[in-house]
Short mmCIF file of C-alpha atoms and ligand atoms in Angstrom, two decimals:
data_model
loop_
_atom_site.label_atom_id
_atom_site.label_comp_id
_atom_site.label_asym_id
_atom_site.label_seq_id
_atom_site.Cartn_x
_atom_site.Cartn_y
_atom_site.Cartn_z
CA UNK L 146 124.71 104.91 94.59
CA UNK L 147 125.83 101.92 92.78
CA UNK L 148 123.52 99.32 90.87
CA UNK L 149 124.79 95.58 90.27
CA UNK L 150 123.36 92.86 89.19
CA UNK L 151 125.42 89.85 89.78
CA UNK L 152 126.04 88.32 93.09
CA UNK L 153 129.63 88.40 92.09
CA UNK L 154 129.86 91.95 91.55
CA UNK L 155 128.23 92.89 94.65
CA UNK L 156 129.84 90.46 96.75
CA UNK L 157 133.05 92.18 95.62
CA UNK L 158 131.91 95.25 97.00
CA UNK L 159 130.52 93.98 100.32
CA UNK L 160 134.07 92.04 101.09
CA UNK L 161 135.79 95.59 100.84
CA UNK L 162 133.31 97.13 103.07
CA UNK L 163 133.66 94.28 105.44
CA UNK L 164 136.87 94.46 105.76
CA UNK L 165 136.87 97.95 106.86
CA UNK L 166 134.62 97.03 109.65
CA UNK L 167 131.84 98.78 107.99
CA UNK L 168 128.23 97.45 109.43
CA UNK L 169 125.75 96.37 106.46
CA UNK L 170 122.01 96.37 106.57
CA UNK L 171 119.96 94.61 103.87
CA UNK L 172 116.09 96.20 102.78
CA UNK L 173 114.36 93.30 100.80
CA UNK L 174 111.76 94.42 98.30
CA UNK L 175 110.00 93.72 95.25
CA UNK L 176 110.15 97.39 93.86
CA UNK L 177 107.47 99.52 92.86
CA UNK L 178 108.63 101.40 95.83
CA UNK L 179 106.63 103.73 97.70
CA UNK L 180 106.84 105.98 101.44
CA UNK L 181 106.80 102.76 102.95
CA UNK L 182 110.35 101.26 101.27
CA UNK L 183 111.24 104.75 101.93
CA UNK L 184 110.96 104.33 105.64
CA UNK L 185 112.88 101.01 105.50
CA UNK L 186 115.69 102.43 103.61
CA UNK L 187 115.30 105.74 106.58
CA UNK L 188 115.94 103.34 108.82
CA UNK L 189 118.20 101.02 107.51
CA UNK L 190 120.59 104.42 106.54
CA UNK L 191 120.47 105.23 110.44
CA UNK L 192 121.32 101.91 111.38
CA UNK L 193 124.61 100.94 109.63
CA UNK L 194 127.62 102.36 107.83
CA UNK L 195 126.07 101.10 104.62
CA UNK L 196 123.42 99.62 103.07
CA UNK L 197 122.08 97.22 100.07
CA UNK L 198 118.74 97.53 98.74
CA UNK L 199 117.47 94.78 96.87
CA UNK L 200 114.92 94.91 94.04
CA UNK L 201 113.43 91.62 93.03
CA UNK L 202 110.09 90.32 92.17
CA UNK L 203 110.44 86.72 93.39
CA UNK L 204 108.44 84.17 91.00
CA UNK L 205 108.81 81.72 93.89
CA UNK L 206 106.66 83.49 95.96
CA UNK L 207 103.60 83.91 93.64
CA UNK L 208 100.86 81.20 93.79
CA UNK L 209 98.78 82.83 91.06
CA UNK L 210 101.07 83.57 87.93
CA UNK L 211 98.44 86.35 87.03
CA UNK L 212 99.08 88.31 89.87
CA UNK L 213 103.31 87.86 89.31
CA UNK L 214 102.10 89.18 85.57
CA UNK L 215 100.29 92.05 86.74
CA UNK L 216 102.90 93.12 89.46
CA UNK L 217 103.55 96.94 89.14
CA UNK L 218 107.59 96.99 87.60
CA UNK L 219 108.68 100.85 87.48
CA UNK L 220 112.42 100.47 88.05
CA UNK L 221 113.48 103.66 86.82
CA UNK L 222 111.44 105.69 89.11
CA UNK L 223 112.77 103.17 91.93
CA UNK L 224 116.02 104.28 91.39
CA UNK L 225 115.07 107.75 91.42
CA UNK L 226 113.79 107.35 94.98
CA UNK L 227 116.34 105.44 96.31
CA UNK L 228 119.28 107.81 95.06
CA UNK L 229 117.32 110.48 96.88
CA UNK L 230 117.48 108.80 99.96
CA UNK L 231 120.69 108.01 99.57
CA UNK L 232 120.76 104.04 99.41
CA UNK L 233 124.66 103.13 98.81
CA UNK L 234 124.05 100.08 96.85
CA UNK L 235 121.17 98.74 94.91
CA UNK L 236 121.09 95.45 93.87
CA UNK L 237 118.27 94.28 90.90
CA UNK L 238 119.69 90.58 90.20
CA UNK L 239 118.00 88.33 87.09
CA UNK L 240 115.62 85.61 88.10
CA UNK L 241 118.30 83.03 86.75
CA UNK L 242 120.98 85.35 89.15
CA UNK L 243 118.54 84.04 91.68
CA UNK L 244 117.54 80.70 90.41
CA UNK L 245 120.43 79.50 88.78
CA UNK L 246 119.87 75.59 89.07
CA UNK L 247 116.94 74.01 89.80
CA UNK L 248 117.57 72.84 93.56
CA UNK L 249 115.11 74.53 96.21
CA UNK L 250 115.84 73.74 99.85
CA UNK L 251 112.91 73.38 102.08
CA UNK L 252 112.55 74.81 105.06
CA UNK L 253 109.95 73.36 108.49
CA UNK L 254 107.88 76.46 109.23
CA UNK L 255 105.43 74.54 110.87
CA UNK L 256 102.21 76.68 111.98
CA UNK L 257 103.45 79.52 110.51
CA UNK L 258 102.92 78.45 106.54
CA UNK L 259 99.59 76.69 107.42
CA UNK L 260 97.79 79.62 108.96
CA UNK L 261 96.30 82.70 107.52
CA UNK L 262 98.65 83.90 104.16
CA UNK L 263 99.65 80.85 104.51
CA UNK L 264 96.41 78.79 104.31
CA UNK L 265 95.14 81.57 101.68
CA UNK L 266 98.73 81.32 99.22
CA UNK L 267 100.17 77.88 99.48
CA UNK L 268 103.87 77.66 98.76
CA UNK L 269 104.54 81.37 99.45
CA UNK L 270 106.13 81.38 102.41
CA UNK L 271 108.41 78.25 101.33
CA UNK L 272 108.97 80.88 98.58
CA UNK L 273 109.88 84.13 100.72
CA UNK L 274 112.12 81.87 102.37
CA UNK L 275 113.95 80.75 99.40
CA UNK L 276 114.57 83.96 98.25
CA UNK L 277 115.15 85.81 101.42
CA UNK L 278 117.57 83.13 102.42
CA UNK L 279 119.43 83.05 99.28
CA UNK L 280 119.55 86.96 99.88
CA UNK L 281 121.05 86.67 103.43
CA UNK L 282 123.73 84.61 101.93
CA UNK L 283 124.91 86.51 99.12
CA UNK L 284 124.80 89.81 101.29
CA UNK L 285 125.83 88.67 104.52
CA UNK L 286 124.51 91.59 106.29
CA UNK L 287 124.71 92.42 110.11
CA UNK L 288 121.06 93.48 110.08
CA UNK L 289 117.94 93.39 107.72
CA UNK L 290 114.48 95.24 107.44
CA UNK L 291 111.01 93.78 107.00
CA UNK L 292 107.26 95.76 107.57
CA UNK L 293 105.00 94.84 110.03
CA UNK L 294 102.73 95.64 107.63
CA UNK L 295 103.33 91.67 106.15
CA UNK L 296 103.19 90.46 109.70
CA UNK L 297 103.09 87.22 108.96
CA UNK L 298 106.56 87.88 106.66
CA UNK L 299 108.36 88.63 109.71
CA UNK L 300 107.76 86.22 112.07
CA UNK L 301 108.68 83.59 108.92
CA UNK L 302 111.74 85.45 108.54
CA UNK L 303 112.65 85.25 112.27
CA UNK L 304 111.72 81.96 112.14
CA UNK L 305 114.35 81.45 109.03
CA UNK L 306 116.95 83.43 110.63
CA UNK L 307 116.83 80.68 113.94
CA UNK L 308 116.21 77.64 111.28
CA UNK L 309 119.99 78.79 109.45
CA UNK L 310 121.54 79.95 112.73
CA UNK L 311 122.51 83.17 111.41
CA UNK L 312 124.02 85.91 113.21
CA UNK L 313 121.95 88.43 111.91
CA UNK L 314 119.12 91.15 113.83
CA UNK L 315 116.05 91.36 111.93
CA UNK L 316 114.33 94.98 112.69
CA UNK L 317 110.50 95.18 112.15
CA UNK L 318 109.59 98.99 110.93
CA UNK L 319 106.16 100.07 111.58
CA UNK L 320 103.28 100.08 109.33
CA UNK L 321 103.07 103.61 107.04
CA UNK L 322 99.91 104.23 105.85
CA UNK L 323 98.11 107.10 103.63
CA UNK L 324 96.24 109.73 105.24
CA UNK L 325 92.97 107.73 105.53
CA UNK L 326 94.88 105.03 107.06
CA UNK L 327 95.22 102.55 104.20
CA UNK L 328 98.75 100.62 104.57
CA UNK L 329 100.78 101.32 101.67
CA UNK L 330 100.91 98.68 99.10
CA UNK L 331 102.75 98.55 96.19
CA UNK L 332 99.33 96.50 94.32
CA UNK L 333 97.47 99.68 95.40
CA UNK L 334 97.65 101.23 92.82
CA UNK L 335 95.40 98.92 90.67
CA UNK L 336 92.48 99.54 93.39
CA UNK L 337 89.68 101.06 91.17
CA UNK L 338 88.82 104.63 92.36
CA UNK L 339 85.31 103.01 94.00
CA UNK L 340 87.51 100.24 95.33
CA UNK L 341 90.83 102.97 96.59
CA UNK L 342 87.48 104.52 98.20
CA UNK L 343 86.06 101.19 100.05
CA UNK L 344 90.06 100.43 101.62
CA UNK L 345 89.96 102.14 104.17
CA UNK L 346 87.52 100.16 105.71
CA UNK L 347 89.92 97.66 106.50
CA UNK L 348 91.62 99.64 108.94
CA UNK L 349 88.58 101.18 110.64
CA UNK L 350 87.59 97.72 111.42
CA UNK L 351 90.71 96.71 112.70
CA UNK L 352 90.78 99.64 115.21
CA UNK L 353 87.15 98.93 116.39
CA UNK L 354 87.89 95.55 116.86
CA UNK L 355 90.41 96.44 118.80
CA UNK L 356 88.45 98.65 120.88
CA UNK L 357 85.93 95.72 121.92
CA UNK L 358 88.59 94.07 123.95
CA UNK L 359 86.85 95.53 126.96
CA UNK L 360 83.47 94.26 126.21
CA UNK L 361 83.82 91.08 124.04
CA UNK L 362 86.30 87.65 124.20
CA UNK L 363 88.71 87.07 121.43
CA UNK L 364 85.96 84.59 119.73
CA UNK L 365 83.20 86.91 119.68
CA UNK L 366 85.17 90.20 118.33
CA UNK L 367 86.46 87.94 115.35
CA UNK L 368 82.62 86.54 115.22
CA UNK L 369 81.67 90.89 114.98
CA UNK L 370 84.31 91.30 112.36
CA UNK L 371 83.14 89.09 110.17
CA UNK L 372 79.59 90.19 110.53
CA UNK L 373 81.25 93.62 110.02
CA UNK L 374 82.54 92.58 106.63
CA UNK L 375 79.60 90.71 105.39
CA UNK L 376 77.53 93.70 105.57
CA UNK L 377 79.84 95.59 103.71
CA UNK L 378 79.43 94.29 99.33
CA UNK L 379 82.49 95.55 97.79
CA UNK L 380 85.05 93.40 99.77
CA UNK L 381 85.13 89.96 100.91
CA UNK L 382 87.00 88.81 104.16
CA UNK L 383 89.43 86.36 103.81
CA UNK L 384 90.31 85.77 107.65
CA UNK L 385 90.47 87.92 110.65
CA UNK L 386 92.60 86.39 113.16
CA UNK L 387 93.64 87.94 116.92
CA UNK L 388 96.88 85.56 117.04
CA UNK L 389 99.82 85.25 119.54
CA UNK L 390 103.46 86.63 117.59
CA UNK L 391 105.33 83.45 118.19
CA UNK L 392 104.17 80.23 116.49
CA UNK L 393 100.61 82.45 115.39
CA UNK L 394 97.98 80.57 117.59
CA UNK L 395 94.89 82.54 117.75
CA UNK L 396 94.36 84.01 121.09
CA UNK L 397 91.73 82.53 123.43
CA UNK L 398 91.46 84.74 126.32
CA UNK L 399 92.62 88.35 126.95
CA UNK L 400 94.73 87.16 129.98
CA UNK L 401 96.99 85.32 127.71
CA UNK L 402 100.77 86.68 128.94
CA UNK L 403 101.52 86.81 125.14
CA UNK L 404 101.76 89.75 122.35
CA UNK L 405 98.60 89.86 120.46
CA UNK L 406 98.12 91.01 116.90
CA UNK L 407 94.96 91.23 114.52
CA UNK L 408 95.73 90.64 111.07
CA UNK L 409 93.35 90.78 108.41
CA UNK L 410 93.19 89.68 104.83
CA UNK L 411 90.30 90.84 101.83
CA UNK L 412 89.80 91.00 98.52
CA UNK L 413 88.56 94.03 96.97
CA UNK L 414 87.97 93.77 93.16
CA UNK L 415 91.68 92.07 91.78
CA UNK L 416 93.45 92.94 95.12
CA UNK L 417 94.13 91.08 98.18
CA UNK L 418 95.01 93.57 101.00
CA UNK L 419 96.38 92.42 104.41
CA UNK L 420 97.27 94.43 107.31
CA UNK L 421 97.29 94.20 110.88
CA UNK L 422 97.02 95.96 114.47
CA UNK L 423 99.04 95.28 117.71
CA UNK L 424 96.11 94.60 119.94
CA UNK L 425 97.65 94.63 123.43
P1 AMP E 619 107.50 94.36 99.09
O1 AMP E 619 108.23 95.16 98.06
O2 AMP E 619 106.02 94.52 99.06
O3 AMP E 619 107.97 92.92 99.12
O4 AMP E 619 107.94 94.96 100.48
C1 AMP E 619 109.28 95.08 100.85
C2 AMP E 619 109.37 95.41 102.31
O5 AMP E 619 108.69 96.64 102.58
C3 AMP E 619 108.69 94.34 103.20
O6 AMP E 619 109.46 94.12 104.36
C4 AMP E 619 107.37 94.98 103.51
O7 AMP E 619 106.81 94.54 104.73
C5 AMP E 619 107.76 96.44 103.62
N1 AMP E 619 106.58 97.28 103.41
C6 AMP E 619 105.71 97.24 102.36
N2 AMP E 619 104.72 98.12 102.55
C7 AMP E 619 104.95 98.70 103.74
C8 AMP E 619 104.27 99.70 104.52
N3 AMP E 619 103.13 100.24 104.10
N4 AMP E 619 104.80 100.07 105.70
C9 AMP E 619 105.96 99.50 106.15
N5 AMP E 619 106.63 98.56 105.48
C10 AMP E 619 106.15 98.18 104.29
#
């Protein structure tokens, strides 16, 4: 496994690889890595003759400098895992590697950076987009990974991906979660032990909900989730949304011939946690 830190030095690299015909996947991340990088990088590994890992806590994409302060930052133990699973090339650029001049393109996302973590965290999106664009560029690879566990993420990305006219598949891994069905964050681990407790609740209620299709519309499940929440005092709902997968329109009606997702959004003490549930 090789580390680099300039665009430069790993571009070097990449051309070689290239030029062998060797396929390249990309795994975004912020670090703080955890079973659910892991099963990026899995996947990525499977996927393509070699792979770059990236390891960058983007400023661009914070809205509230106290949470970019408090992100977790345990590089060295990153490393650890990723040499473990065998990543080829690791790449933990500078913020001025990333930012080097001052000039941020912007990019029409239309619904998608007005609804949910979008109407919750203005800017971010404009932000992932920045820095996940900047990131296609540099590594030019044939194929990247993103969670569905940041839903919303993805379908930005795909959106990106269309806006640049890249020639580039974006692969949505599914959603690993801990035993009691929390979704692995890497901000999980400043729950509180009462609060690490509560979590789970998040993804009870998104499987109940989901369960209700029979009996309930679209507008009365999210009308029982919220009652759901407000009867529970440690967390507060942000939004529960049942939404299509393309442009993010809530879903109306059952019959709707679209893909239909519940995402969900709370605080619980300092944390926000999102995750969501294919609901077809
Ligand atoms: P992050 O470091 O939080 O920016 O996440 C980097 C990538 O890992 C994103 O594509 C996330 O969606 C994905 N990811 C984070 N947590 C999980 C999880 N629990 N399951 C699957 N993918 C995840």
């Amino acid at each position: 496994m090789i580390v680099y830190r300039t665009k430069n030095d790993l571009t070097r690299h990449l051309d070689t690889l290239r030029k062998s015909g060797k396929s390249i996947g990309l795994v975004p991340t912020m670090g703080a890595l955890h079973r659910g990088h892991a099963s990026l990088v899995k996947i990525a590994k499977d996927q393509n003759d070699a792979i770059v890992v990236s390891i960058f806590v983007n400023p661009s994409q914070f809205n509230d400098p106290a949470d970019l302060e408090a992100y977790p930052r345990t590089l060295d133990l990153d490393l650890e895992m990723l040499q473990g699973l065998k990543a080829d090339l690791v790449f933990v650029p500078s913020v001025q590697e990333m930012y080097p001049d001052e000039v941020i393109r912007t990019f029409d996302l239309g619904n998608l950076e007005r609804t949910m973590e979008g109407a919750q965290r203005k800017g971010h999106f404009q932000g992932v987009a920045q820095i996940v664009s900047r990131l296609f560029e540099t590594v030019a690879p044939h194929r990247a990974y993103f969670g569905q566990k940041d839903f919303q993420q993805l379908v930005v990305v795909r959106r990106l991906v269309e806006i640049l006219g890249l020639d580039l598949e974006i692969v949505a891994c599914p959603i690993i979660r801990d035993e009691d069905g929390l979704a692995m964050s890497s901000r999980n681990v400043r729950l509180s032990r009462e609060e690490r407790k509560a979590a789970p609740f998040v993804h009870i209620t998104l499987q109940l909900a989901r369960e209700k299709r029979g009996s309930m519309s679209p507008a009365e499940v999210k009308m029982w989730v919220e009652l759901r929440f407000k009867e529970q005092p440690i967390m507060k709902l942000e939004y529960f949304e049942i939404v299509e997968d393309k442009e993010l329109m809530p879903v109306t009606n059952w019959g709707e011939q679209v893909n239909k997702v519940g995402c969900v959004a709370v605080q619980l003490g300092k944390i926000r946690l999102i995750d969501n549930l294919i609901f077809d």
